[in-house]
PDB file of C-alpha atoms in Angstrom:
ATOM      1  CA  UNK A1095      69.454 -73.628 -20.920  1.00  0.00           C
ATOM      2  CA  UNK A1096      65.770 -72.343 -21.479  1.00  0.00           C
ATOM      3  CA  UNK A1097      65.344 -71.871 -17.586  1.00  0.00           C
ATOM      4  CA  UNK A1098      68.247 -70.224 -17.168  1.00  0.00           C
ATOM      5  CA  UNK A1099      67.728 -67.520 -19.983  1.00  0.00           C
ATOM      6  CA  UNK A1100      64.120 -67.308 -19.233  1.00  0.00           C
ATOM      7  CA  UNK A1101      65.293 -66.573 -15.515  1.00  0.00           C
ATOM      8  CA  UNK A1102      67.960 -63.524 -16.327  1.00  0.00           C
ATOM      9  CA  UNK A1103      65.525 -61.804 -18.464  1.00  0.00           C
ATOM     10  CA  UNK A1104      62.425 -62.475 -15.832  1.00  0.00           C
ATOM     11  CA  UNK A1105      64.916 -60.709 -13.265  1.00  0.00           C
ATOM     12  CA  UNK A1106      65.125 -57.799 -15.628  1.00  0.00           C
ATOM     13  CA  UNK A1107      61.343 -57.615 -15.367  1.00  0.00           C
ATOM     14  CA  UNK A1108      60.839 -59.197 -18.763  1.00  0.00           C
ATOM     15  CA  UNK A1109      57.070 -60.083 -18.960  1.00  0.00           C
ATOM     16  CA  UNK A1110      56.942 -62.726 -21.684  1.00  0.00           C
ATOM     17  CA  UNK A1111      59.991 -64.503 -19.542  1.00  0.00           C
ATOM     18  CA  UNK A1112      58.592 -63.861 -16.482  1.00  0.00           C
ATOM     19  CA  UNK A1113      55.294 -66.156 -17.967  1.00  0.00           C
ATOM     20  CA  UNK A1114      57.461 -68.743 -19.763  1.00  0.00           C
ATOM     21  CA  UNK A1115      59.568 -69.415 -16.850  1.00  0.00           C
ATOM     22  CA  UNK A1116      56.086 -69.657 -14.778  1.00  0.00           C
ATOM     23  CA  UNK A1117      55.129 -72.261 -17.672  1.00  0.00           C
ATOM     24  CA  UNK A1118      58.055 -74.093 -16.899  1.00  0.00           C
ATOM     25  CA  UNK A1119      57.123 -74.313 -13.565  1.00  0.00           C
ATOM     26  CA  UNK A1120      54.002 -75.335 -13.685  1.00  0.00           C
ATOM     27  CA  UNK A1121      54.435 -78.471 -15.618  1.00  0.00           C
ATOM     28  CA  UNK A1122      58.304 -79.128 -13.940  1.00  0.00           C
ATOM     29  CA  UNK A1123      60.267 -78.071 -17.208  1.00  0.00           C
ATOM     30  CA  UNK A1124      63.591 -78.159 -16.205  1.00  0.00           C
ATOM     31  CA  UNK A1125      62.773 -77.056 -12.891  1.00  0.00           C
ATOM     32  CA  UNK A1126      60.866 -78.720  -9.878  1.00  0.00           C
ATOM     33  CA  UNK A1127      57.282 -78.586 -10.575  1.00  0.00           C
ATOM     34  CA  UNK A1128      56.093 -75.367  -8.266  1.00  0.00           C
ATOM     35  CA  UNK A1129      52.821 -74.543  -8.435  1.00  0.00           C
ATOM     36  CA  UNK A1130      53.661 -71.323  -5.876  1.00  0.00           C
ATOM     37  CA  UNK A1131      56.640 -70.099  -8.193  1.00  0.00           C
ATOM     38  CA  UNK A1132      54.218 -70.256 -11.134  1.00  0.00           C
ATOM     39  CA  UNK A1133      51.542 -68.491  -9.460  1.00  0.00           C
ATOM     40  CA  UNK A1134      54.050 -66.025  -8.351  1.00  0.00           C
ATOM     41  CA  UNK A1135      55.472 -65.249 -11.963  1.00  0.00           C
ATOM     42  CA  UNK A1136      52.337 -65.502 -13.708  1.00  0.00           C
ATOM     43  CA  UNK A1137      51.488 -62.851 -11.439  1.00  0.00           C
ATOM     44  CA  UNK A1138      54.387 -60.726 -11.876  1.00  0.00           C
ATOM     45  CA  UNK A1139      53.588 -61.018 -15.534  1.00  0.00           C
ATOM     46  CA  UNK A1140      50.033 -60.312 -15.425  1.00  0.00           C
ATOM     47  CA  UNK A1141      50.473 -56.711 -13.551  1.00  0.00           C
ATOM     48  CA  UNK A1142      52.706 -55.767 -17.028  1.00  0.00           C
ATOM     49  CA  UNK A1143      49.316 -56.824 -18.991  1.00  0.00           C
ATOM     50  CA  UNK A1144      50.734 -60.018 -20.324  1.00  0.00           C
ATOM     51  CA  UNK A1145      47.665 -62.016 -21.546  1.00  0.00           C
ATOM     52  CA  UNK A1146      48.961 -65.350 -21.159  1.00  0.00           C
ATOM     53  CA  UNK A1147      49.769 -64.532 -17.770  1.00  0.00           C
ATOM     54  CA  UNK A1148      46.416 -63.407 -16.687  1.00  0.00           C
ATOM     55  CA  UNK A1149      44.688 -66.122 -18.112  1.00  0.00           C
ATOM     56  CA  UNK A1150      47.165 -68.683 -16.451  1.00  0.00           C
ATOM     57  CA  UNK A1151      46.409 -67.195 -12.949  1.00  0.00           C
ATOM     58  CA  UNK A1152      42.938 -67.059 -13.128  1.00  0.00           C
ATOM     59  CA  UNK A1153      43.352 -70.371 -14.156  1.00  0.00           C
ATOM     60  CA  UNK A1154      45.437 -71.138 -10.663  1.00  0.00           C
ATOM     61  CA  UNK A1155      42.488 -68.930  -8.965  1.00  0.00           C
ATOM     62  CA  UNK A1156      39.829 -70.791 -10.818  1.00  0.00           C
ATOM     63  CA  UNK A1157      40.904 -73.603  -9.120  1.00  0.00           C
ATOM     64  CA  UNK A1158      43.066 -72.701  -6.049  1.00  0.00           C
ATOM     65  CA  UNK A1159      46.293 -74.149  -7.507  1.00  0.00           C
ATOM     66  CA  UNK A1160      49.030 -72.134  -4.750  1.00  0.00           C
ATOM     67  CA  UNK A1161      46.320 -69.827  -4.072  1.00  0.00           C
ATOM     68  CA  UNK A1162      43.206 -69.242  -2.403  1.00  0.00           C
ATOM     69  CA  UNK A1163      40.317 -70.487  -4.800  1.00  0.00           C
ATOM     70  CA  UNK A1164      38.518 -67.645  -5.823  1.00  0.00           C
ATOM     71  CA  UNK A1165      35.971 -67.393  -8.906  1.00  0.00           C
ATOM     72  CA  UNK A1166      35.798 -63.524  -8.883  1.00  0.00           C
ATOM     73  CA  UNK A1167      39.490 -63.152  -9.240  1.00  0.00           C
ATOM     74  CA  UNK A1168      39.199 -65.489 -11.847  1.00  0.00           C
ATOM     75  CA  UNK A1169      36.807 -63.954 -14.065  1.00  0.00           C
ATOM     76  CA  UNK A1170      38.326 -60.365 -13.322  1.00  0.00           C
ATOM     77  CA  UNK A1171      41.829 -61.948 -15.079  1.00  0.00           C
ATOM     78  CA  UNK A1172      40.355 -63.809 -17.498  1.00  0.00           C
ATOM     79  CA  UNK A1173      38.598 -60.597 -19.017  1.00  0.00           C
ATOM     80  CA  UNK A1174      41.541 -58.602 -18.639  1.00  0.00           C
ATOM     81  CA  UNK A1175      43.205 -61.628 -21.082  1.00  0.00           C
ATOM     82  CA  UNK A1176      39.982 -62.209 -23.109  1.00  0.00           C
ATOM     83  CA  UNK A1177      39.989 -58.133 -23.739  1.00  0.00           C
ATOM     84  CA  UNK A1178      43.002 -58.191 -25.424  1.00  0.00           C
ATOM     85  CA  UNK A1179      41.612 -60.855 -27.924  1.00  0.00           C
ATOM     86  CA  UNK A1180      43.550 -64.389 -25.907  1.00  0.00           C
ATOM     87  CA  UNK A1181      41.401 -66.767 -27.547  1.00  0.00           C
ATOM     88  CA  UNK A1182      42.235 -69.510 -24.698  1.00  0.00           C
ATOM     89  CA  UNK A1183      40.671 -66.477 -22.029  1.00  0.00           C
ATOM     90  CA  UNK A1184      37.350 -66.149 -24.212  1.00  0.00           C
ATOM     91  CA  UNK A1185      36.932 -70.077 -23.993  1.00  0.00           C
ATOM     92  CA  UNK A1186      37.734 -69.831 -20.335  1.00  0.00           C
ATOM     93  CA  UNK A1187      35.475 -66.348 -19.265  1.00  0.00           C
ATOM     94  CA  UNK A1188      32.506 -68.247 -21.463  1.00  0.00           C
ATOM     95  CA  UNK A1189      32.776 -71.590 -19.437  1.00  0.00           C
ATOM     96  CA  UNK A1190      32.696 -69.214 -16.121  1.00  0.00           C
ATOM     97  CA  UNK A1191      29.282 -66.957 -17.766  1.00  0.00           C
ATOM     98  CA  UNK A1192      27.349 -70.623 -18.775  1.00  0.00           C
ATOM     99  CA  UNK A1193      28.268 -72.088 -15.727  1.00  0.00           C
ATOM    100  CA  UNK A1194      27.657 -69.347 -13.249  1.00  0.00           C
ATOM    101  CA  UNK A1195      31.147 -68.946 -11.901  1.00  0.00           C
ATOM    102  CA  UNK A1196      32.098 -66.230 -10.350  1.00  0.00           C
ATOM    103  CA  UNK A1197      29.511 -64.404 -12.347  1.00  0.00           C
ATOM    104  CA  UNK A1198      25.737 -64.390 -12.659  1.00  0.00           C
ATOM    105  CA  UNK A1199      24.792 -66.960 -15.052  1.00  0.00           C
ATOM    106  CA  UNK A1200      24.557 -65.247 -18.341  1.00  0.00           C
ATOM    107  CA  UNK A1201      24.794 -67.477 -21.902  1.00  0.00           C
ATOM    108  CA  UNK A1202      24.665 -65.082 -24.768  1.00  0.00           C
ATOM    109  CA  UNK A1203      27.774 -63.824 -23.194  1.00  0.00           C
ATOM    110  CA  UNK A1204      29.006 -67.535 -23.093  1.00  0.00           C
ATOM    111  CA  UNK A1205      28.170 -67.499 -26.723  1.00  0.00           C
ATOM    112  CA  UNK A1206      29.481 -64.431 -27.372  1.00  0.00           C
ATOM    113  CA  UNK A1207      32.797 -65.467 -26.065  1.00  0.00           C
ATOM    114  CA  UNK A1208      32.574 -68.973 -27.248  1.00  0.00           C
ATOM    115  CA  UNK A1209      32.001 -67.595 -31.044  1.00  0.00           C
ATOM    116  CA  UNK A1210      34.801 -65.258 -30.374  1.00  0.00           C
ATOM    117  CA  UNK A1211      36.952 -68.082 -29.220  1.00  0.00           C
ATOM    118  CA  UNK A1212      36.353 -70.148 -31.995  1.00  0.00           C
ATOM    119  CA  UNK A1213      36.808 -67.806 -34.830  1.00  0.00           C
ATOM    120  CA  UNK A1214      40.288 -67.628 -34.128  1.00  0.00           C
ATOM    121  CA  UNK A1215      40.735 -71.435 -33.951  1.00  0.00           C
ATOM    122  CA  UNK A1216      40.308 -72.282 -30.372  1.00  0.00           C
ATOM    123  CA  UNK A1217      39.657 -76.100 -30.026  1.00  0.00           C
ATOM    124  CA  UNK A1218      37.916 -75.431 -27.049  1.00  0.00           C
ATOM    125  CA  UNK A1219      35.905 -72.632 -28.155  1.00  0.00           C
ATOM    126  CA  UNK A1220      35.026 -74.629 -31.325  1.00  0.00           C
ATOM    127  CA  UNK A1221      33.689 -77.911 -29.090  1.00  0.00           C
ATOM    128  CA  UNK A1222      32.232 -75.476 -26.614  1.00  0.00           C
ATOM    129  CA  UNK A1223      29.752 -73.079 -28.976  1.00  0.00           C
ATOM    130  CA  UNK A1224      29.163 -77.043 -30.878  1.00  0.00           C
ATOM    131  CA  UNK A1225      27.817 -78.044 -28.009  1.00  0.00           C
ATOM    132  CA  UNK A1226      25.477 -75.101 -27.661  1.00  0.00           C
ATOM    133  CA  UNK A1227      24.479 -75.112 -31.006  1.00  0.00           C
ATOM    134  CA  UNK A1228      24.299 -79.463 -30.487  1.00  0.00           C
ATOM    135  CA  UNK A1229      21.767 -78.739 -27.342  1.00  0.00           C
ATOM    136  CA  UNK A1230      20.245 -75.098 -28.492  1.00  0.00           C
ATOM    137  CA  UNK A1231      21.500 -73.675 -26.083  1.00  0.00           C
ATOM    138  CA  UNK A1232      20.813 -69.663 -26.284  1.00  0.00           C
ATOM    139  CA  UNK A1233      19.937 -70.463 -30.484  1.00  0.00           C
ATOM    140  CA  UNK A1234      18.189 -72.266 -32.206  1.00  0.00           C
ATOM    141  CA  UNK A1235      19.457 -76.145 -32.792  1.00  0.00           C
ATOM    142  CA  UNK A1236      21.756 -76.580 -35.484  1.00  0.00           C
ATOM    143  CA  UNK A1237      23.400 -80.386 -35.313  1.00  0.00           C
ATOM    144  CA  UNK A1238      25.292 -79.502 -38.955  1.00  0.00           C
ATOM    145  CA  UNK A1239      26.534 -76.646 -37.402  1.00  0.00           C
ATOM    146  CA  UNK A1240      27.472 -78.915 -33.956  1.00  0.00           C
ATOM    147  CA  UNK A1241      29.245 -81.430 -36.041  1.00  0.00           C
ATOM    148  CA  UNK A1242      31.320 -78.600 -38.105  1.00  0.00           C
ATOM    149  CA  UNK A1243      32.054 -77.172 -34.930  1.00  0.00           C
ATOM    150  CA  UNK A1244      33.086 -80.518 -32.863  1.00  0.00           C
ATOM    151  CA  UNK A1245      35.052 -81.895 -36.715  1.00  0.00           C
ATOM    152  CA  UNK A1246      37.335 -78.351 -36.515  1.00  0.00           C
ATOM    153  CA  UNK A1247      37.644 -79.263 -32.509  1.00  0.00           C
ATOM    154  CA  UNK A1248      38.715 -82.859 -32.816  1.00  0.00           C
ATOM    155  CA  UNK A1249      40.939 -82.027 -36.175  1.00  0.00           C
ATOM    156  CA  UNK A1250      43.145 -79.907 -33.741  1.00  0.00           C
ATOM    157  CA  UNK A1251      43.589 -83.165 -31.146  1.00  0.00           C
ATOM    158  CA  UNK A1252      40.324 -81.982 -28.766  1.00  0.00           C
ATOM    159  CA  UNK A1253      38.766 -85.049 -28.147  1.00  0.00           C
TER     160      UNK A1253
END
């Protein structure tokens, strides 16, 4: 019944439907999983500024799931997402500037981002800017710090 509502208001150009029912088919929700049909709804959603949406395609162009792999796209969406404050896009865009992809290596804005990301309860965020301050990585080594960090991750299932 989800699907089916989720479908009338995507084809009244509904953005938050248009992303759900790309949710849906990107795990095979009661639907087929698609991977295309995902990609093409996430994008439909993005273009209206839907954060969830951006972030989920550059997730599909991050790693070329029904479309061509590629890393700038990827960072372009997920700081469109991150920019409106999408804590799961700040984890994401900081993994892509301490990594170096799709972007020139850069780790205070990893941190920044990370920090960002994990101030508003982002599991990932939280293990992420642990492991930074774990390895002092761009500040000095904290391991109190690493452990509070990895403790908030792993209380929210991230293990």
């Amino acid at each position: 019944e989800a699907v089916r509502l989720y479908r009338l208001s995507s084809d009244q150009g509904i953005a938050g439907a248009r992303y759900n029912l790309g949710a849906c088919y990107s795990v095979g929700l009661g639907v087929p999983q698609d991977w295309a049909e995902a990609a093409r709804l996430y994008r439909l959603s993005a273009g209206q500024g839907n954060a969830r949406a951006q972030n989920d395609l550059g997730h599909c162009y991050e790693n070329g799931e029904s479309v061509p792999q590629n890393l700038t796209e990827a960072v372009r969406l997920y700081r469109l997402s991150a920019d409106q404050g999408y804590a799961l896009a700040q984890n994401n865009l900081g993994t892509c500037y301490k990594k170096g992809k799709g972007v020139l290596q850069d780790l205070f804005e990893a941190l920044l981002l990370f920090r960002l990301s994990a101030d508003q309860g982002n599991a990932g965020g939280q293990y992420n800017l642990g492991v930074c301050y774990e390895k002092g990585e761009g500040m000095l080594q904290d391991r109190a710090e690493a452990v509070r960090l990895y403790r908030l991750s792993a209380d929210q299932g991230n293990a």
